[in-house]
Amino acid sequence: MNKKDFKDYNTEVMLQILKNANISLLEAESVKDEEKIKFIKEEIIPKYEKLYLALRELDIRDKSDEEIKTFRETVDKIASTNNLTEEYIKKCIAIREELRGKSGAEVTKRMFEYTLKNFKKKKGILLEKMNVLLKEEAQLEADLKECIQYDAEMEISGKIVDVREKKRDLKEIIDANEKEIEKITNDINSKWKYEIYGTISRDELKKTVEGE
């Protein structure tokens, strides 16, 4: 088996398992099955994502025939455990090649990239707002130090409290935005989150999304 065939087969097995896991996750989330959601997120997806990334990067040029055979047998066993036949995997590989450049994978990747761009743009706007609040807070604190009248001191202290509340609320939004940036960046870097749609066409994916 040449390097490309070996890599294609291994990664397709993992992609199909991850695809099925993702479908199960969406179904579990739709009915709020917290136990199943936790199991898929913490046990299934991390396990096969790790295998997918490892097998995708595996270089067999320095591996012996026996080692390659062992790798293949291991992957075959994993496929069998997940009810995936060799015939089905080869069919998926063929479809993926046929749809390359016009599959749901490219659409999904572009969607991730577009969403990431918007979150980064939002981050810039939020940080500008935070900078304004920080300057306002610093000015109020300076004014408070110069204050000599009790009423004025109380007024400025109240304004400082208001600014700090706004800072706290804004920080929560910034933190949530940062988590989204991190999540989408990981989705793009791990690749499988969009590659699982590589065996359906752009139109099929669009119909599926619109149907939902």
mmCIF file of C-alpha atoms in Angstrom:
data_model
loop_
_atom_site.group_PDB
_atom_site.id
_atom_site.type_symbol
_atom_site.label_atom_id
_atom_site.label_comp_id
_atom_site.label_asym_id
_atom_site.label_seq_id
_atom_site.Cartn_x
_atom_site.Cartn_y
_atom_site.Cartn_z
ATOM 1 C CA MET A 1 0.000 0.000 0.000
ATOM 2 C CA ASN A 2 1.476 3.364 -0.976
ATOM 3 C CA LYS A 3 1.703 6.306 1.368
ATOM 4 C CA LYS A 4 -1.341 8.146 -0.015
ATOM 5 C CA ASP A 5 -3.647 5.121 0.057
ATOM 6 C CA PHE A 6 -2.521 4.263 3.578
ATOM 7 C CA LYS A 7 -3.099 7.823 4.825
ATOM 8 C CA ASP A 8 -6.432 8.211 2.996
ATOM 9 C CA TYR A 9 -7.806 4.981 4.427
ATOM 10 C CA ASN A 10 -6.700 5.688 7.999
ATOM 11 C CA THR A 11 -7.956 9.253 8.085
ATOM 12 C CA GLU A 12 -11.259 8.375 6.400
ATOM 13 C CA VAL A 13 -12.005 5.785 9.069
ATOM 14 C CA MET A 14 -11.444 8.383 11.794
ATOM 15 C CA LEU A 15 -13.393 11.045 9.910
ATOM 16 C CA GLN A 16 -16.403 8.766 9.559
ATOM 17 C CA ILE A 17 -16.294 7.903 13.265
ATOM 18 C CA LEU A 18 -16.006 11.587 14.169
ATOM 19 C CA LYS A 19 -18.820 12.428 11.754
ATOM 20 C CA ASN A 20 -21.102 9.899 13.440
ATOM 21 C CA ALA A 21 -20.046 11.141 16.867
ATOM 22 C CA ASN A 22 -20.855 14.705 15.837
ATOM 23 C CA ILE A 23 -24.301 13.641 14.626
ATOM 24 C CA SER A 24 -24.923 11.820 17.911
ATOM 25 C CA LEU A 25 -23.785 14.900 19.815
ATOM 26 C CA LEU A 26 -26.194 17.157 17.947
ATOM 27 C CA GLU A 27 -29.027 14.704 18.601
ATOM 28 C CA ALA A 28 -28.139 14.511 22.299
ATOM 29 C CA GLU A 29 -28.005 18.304 22.534
ATOM 30 C CA SER A 30 -31.402 18.613 20.856
ATOM 31 C CA VAL A 31 -33.029 16.493 23.594
ATOM 32 C CA LYS A 32 -30.730 17.830 26.347
ATOM 33 C CA ASP A 33 -29.309 14.402 27.205
ATOM 34 C CA GLU A 34 -26.541 15.747 29.458
ATOM 35 C CA GLU A 35 -25.060 12.322 30.261
ATOM 36 C CA LYS A 36 -24.681 11.413 26.591
ATOM 37 C CA ILE A 37 -23.377 14.882 25.728
ATOM 38 C CA LYS A 38 -20.705 14.564 28.420
ATOM 39 C CA PHE A 39 -19.723 11.068 27.257
ATOM 40 C CA ILE A 40 -19.369 12.086 23.600
ATOM 41 C CA LYS A 41 -17.495 15.306 24.374
ATOM 42 C CA GLU A 42 -15.152 13.846 26.958
ATOM 43 C CA GLU A 43 -14.679 10.246 25.838
ATOM 44 C CA ILE A 44 -15.516 9.659 22.173
ATOM 45 C CA ILE A 45 -14.474 12.828 20.341
ATOM 46 C CA PRO A 46 -11.124 13.406 22.135
ATOM 47 C CA LYS A 47 -10.125 9.761 21.598
ATOM 48 C CA TYR A 48 -10.778 9.707 17.865
ATOM 49 C CA GLU A 49 -9.624 13.257 17.284
ATOM 50 C CA LYS A 50 -6.271 12.257 18.761
ATOM 51 C CA LEU A 51 -6.121 9.188 16.500
ATOM 52 C CA TYR A 52 -7.150 11.245 13.469
ATOM 53 C CA LEU A 53 -4.413 13.818 14.063
ATOM 54 C CA ALA A 54 -1.789 11.139 14.736
ATOM 55 C CA LEU A 55 -2.660 9.043 11.671
ATOM 56 C CA ARG A 56 -2.914 12.107 9.451
ATOM 57 C CA GLU A 57 0.683 12.993 10.290
ATOM 58 C CA LEU A 58 2.019 9.427 10.276
ATOM 59 C CA ASP A 59 4.871 8.973 7.808
ATOM 60 C CA ILE A 60 5.273 5.368 6.654
ATOM 61 C CA ARG A 61 8.403 5.923 4.588
ATOM 62 C CA ASP A 62 10.605 4.714 7.438
ATOM 63 C CA LYS A 63 8.203 1.971 8.565
ATOM 64 C CA SER A 64 8.696 -1.710 7.841
ATOM 65 C CA ASP A 65 6.061 -3.784 6.042
ATOM 66 C CA GLU A 66 5.268 -5.488 9.344
ATOM 67 C CA GLU A 67 4.729 -2.150 11.084
ATOM 68 C CA ILE A 68 2.472 -0.919 8.296
ATOM 69 C CA LYS A 69 0.504 -4.142 8.449
ATOM 70 C CA THR A 70 0.074 -3.731 12.207
ATOM 71 C CA PHE A 71 -1.125 -0.147 11.784
ATOM 72 C CA ARG A 72 -3.631 -1.248 9.154
ATOM 73 C CA GLU A 73 -4.921 -4.116 11.280
ATOM 74 C CA THR A 74 -5.419 -1.748 14.202
ATOM 75 C CA VAL A 75 -7.374 0.699 12.060
ATOM 76 C CA ASP A 76 -9.420 -2.161 10.551
ATOM 77 C CA LYS A 77 -10.294 -3.310 14.062
ATOM 78 C CA ILE A 78 -11.381 0.213 15.018
ATOM 79 C CA ALA A 79 -13.460 0.444 11.832
ATOM 80 C CA SER A 80 -15.114 -2.905 12.514
ATOM 81 C CA THR A 81 -15.913 -1.891 16.101
ATOM 82 C CA ASN A 82 -17.680 1.159 14.705
ATOM 83 C CA ASN A 83 -19.547 -0.818 12.021
ATOM 84 C CA LEU A 84 -17.545 0.626 9.125
ATOM 85 C CA THR A 85 -16.684 -1.793 6.320
ATOM 86 C CA GLU A 86 -13.642 -1.482 4.068
ATOM 87 C CA GLU A 87 -15.975 -1.168 1.087
ATOM 88 C CA TYR A 88 -17.794 1.761 2.698
ATOM 89 C CA ILE A 89 -14.546 3.544 3.601
ATOM 90 C CA LYS A 90 -13.184 3.154 0.058
ATOM 91 C CA LYS A 91 -16.469 4.506 -1.302
ATOM 92 C CA CYS A 92 -16.167 7.536 0.985
ATOM 93 C CA ILE A 93 -12.580 8.120 -0.175
ATOM 94 C CA ALA A 94 -13.707 8.029 -3.818
ATOM 95 C CA ILE A 95 -16.551 10.467 -3.169
ATOM 96 C CA ARG A 96 -14.218 12.787 -1.255
ATOM 97 C CA GLU A 97 -11.801 12.845 -4.191
ATOM 98 C CA GLU A 98 -14.626 13.451 -6.654
ATOM 99 C CA LEU A 99 -16.037 16.357 -4.622
ATOM 100 C CA ARG A 100 -12.680 17.928 -3.726
ATOM 101 C CA GLY A 101 -12.980 21.700 -4.137
ATOM 102 C CA LYS A 102 -16.781 21.635 -4.292
ATOM 103 C CA SER A 103 -17.764 19.713 -1.175
ATOM 104 C CA GLY A 104 -19.373 20.732 2.083
ATOM 105 C CA ALA A 105 -15.913 20.686 3.676
ATOM 106 C CA GLU A 106 -14.769 23.775 1.792
ATOM 107 C CA VAL A 107 -18.025 25.582 2.570
ATOM 108 C CA THR A 108 -17.788 24.741 6.257
ATOM 109 C CA LYS A 109 -14.147 25.803 6.457
ATOM 110 C CA ARG A 110 -14.966 29.160 4.832
ATOM 111 C CA MET A 111 -17.841 29.573 7.274
ATOM 112 C CA PHE A 112 -15.474 28.946 10.201
ATOM 113 C CA GLU A 113 -12.968 31.442 8.786
ATOM 114 C CA TYR A 114 -15.671 34.068 8.202
ATOM 115 C CA THR A 115 -17.053 33.610 11.726
ATOM 116 C CA LEU A 116 -13.549 33.802 13.200
ATOM 117 C CA LYS A 117 -12.887 37.029 11.300
ATOM 118 C CA ASN A 118 -16.077 38.566 12.724
ATOM 119 C CA PHE A 119 -15.236 37.527 16.282
ATOM 120 C CA LYS A 120 -11.751 39.043 15.918
ATOM 121 C CA LYS A 121 -13.282 42.245 14.556
ATOM 122 C CA LYS A 122 -15.670 42.297 17.519
ATOM 123 C CA LYS A 123 -12.706 41.756 19.854
ATOM 124 C CA GLY A 124 -11.052 44.904 18.524
ATOM 125 C CA ILE A 125 -14.211 46.950 19.096
ATOM 126 C CA LEU A 126 -14.650 45.566 22.622
ATOM 127 C CA LEU A 127 -11.027 46.302 23.538
ATOM 128 C CA GLU A 128 -11.435 49.882 22.298
ATOM 129 C CA LYS A 129 -14.476 50.253 24.557
ATOM 130 C CA MET A 130 -12.502 48.828 27.471
ATOM 131 C CA ASN A 131 -9.686 51.292 26.795
ATOM 132 C CA VAL A 132 -12.163 54.188 26.944
ATOM 133 C CA LEU A 133 -13.477 52.938 30.300
ATOM 134 C CA LEU A 134 -9.946 52.521 31.669
ATOM 135 C CA LYS A 135 -9.082 56.107 30.713
ATOM 136 C CA GLU A 136 -12.323 57.347 32.229
ATOM 137 C CA GLU A 137 -11.631 55.417 35.427
ATOM 138 C CA ALA A 138 -8.079 56.801 35.654
ATOM 139 C CA GLN A 139 -9.346 60.364 35.183
ATOM 140 C CA LEU A 140 -12.038 59.940 37.817
ATOM 141 C CA GLU A 141 -9.525 58.505 40.287
ATOM 142 C CA ALA A 142 -7.248 61.501 39.635
ATOM 143 C CA ASP A 143 -10.182 63.884 40.118
ATOM 144 C CA LEU A 144 -11.090 62.129 43.378
ATOM 145 C CA LYS A 145 -7.610 62.741 44.760
ATOM 146 C CA GLU A 146 -7.957 66.432 44.015
ATOM 147 C CA CYS A 147 -11.453 66.649 45.474
ATOM 148 C CA ILE A 148 -11.885 68.797 48.594
ATOM 149 C CA GLN A 149 -15.669 68.937 48.921
ATOM 150 C CA TYR A 150 -17.652 66.017 50.348
ATOM 151 C CA ASP A 151 -20.561 66.249 47.853
ATOM 152 C CA ALA A 152 -18.187 66.312 44.880
ATOM 153 C CA GLU A 153 -16.247 63.398 46.365
ATOM 154 C CA MET A 154 -19.443 61.327 46.671
ATOM 155 C CA GLU A 155 -20.445 62.165 43.102
ATOM 156 C CA ILE A 156 -17.085 61.129 41.690
ATOM 157 C CA SER A 157 -17.028 57.964 43.823
ATOM 158 C CA GLY A 158 -20.440 57.030 42.411
ATOM 159 C CA LYS A 159 -19.172 57.550 38.872
ATOM 160 C CA ILE A 160 -16.159 55.326 39.603
ATOM 161 C CA VAL A 161 -18.485 52.572 40.825
ATOM 162 C CA ASP A 162 -20.540 52.882 37.616
ATOM 163 C CA VAL A 163 -17.429 52.706 35.416
ATOM 164 C CA ARG A 164 -16.124 49.655 37.254
ATOM 165 C CA GLU A 165 -19.479 47.888 36.829
ATOM 166 C CA LYS A 166 -19.343 48.637 33.114
ATOM 167 C CA LYS A 167 -15.770 47.279 33.026
ATOM 168 C CA ARG A 168 -16.846 44.072 34.766
ATOM 169 C CA ASP A 169 -19.771 43.538 32.374
ATOM 170 C CA LEU A 170 -17.594 44.303 29.367
ATOM 171 C CA LYS A 171 -14.879 41.916 30.567
ATOM 172 C CA GLU A 172 -17.430 39.092 30.681
ATOM 173 C CA ILE A 173 -18.336 39.821 27.054
ATOM 174 C CA ILE A 174 -14.646 40.006 26.064
ATOM 175 C CA ASP A 175 -13.918 36.683 27.808
ATOM 176 C CA ALA A 176 -16.880 34.986 26.083
ATOM 177 C CA ASN A 177 -15.741 36.383 22.734
ATOM 178 C CA GLU A 178 -12.200 35.127 23.375
ATOM 179 C CA LYS A 179 -13.530 31.634 24.113
ATOM 180 C CA GLU A 180 -15.353 31.630 20.762
ATOM 181 C CA ILE A 181 -12.173 32.725 18.984
ATOM 182 C CA GLU A 182 -10.230 29.933 20.678
ATOM 183 C CA LYS A 183 -12.922 27.343 19.877
ATOM 184 C CA ILE A 184 -13.196 28.242 16.185
ATOM 185 C CA THR A 185 -9.406 28.465 15.831
ATOM 186 C CA ASN A 186 -9.144 24.940 17.254
ATOM 187 C CA ASP A 187 -11.905 23.743 14.908
ATOM 188 C CA ILE A 188 -9.974 25.092 11.916
ATOM 189 C CA ASN A 189 -6.612 23.739 13.081
ATOM 190 C CA SER A 190 -7.941 20.259 13.924
ATOM 191 C CA LYS A 191 -9.463 20.067 10.398
ATOM 192 C CA TRP A 192 -11.884 17.226 11.114
ATOM 193 C CA LYS A 193 -14.670 19.623 12.118
ATOM 194 C CA TYR A 194 -15.027 20.621 8.466
ATOM 195 C CA GLU A 195 -13.483 17.599 6.739
ATOM 196 C CA ILE A 196 -16.386 15.420 7.980
ATOM 197 C CA TYR A 197 -18.470 17.219 5.342
ATOM 198 C CA GLY A 198 -16.073 16.284 2.555
ATOM 199 C CA THR A 199 -18.282 13.445 1.283
ATOM 200 C CA ILE A 200 -21.341 15.581 0.573
ATOM 201 C CA SER A 201 -21.687 18.331 -2.006
ATOM 202 C CA ARG A 202 -22.112 22.009 -1.222
ATOM 203 C CA ASP A 203 -25.727 21.859 -2.387
ATOM 204 C CA GLU A 204 -26.496 18.821 -0.230
ATOM 205 C CA LEU A 205 -25.046 20.548 2.826
ATOM 206 C CA LYS A 206 -27.036 23.693 2.080
ATOM 207 C CA LYS A 207 -30.270 21.693 1.830
ATOM 208 C CA THR A 208 -29.491 19.911 5.097
ATOM 209 C CA VAL A 209 -28.823 23.188 6.922
ATOM 210 C CA GLU A 210 -31.938 24.842 5.477
ATOM 211 C CA GLY A 211 -33.983 21.783 6.415
ATOM 212 C CA GLU A 212 -32.911 22.182 10.024
#
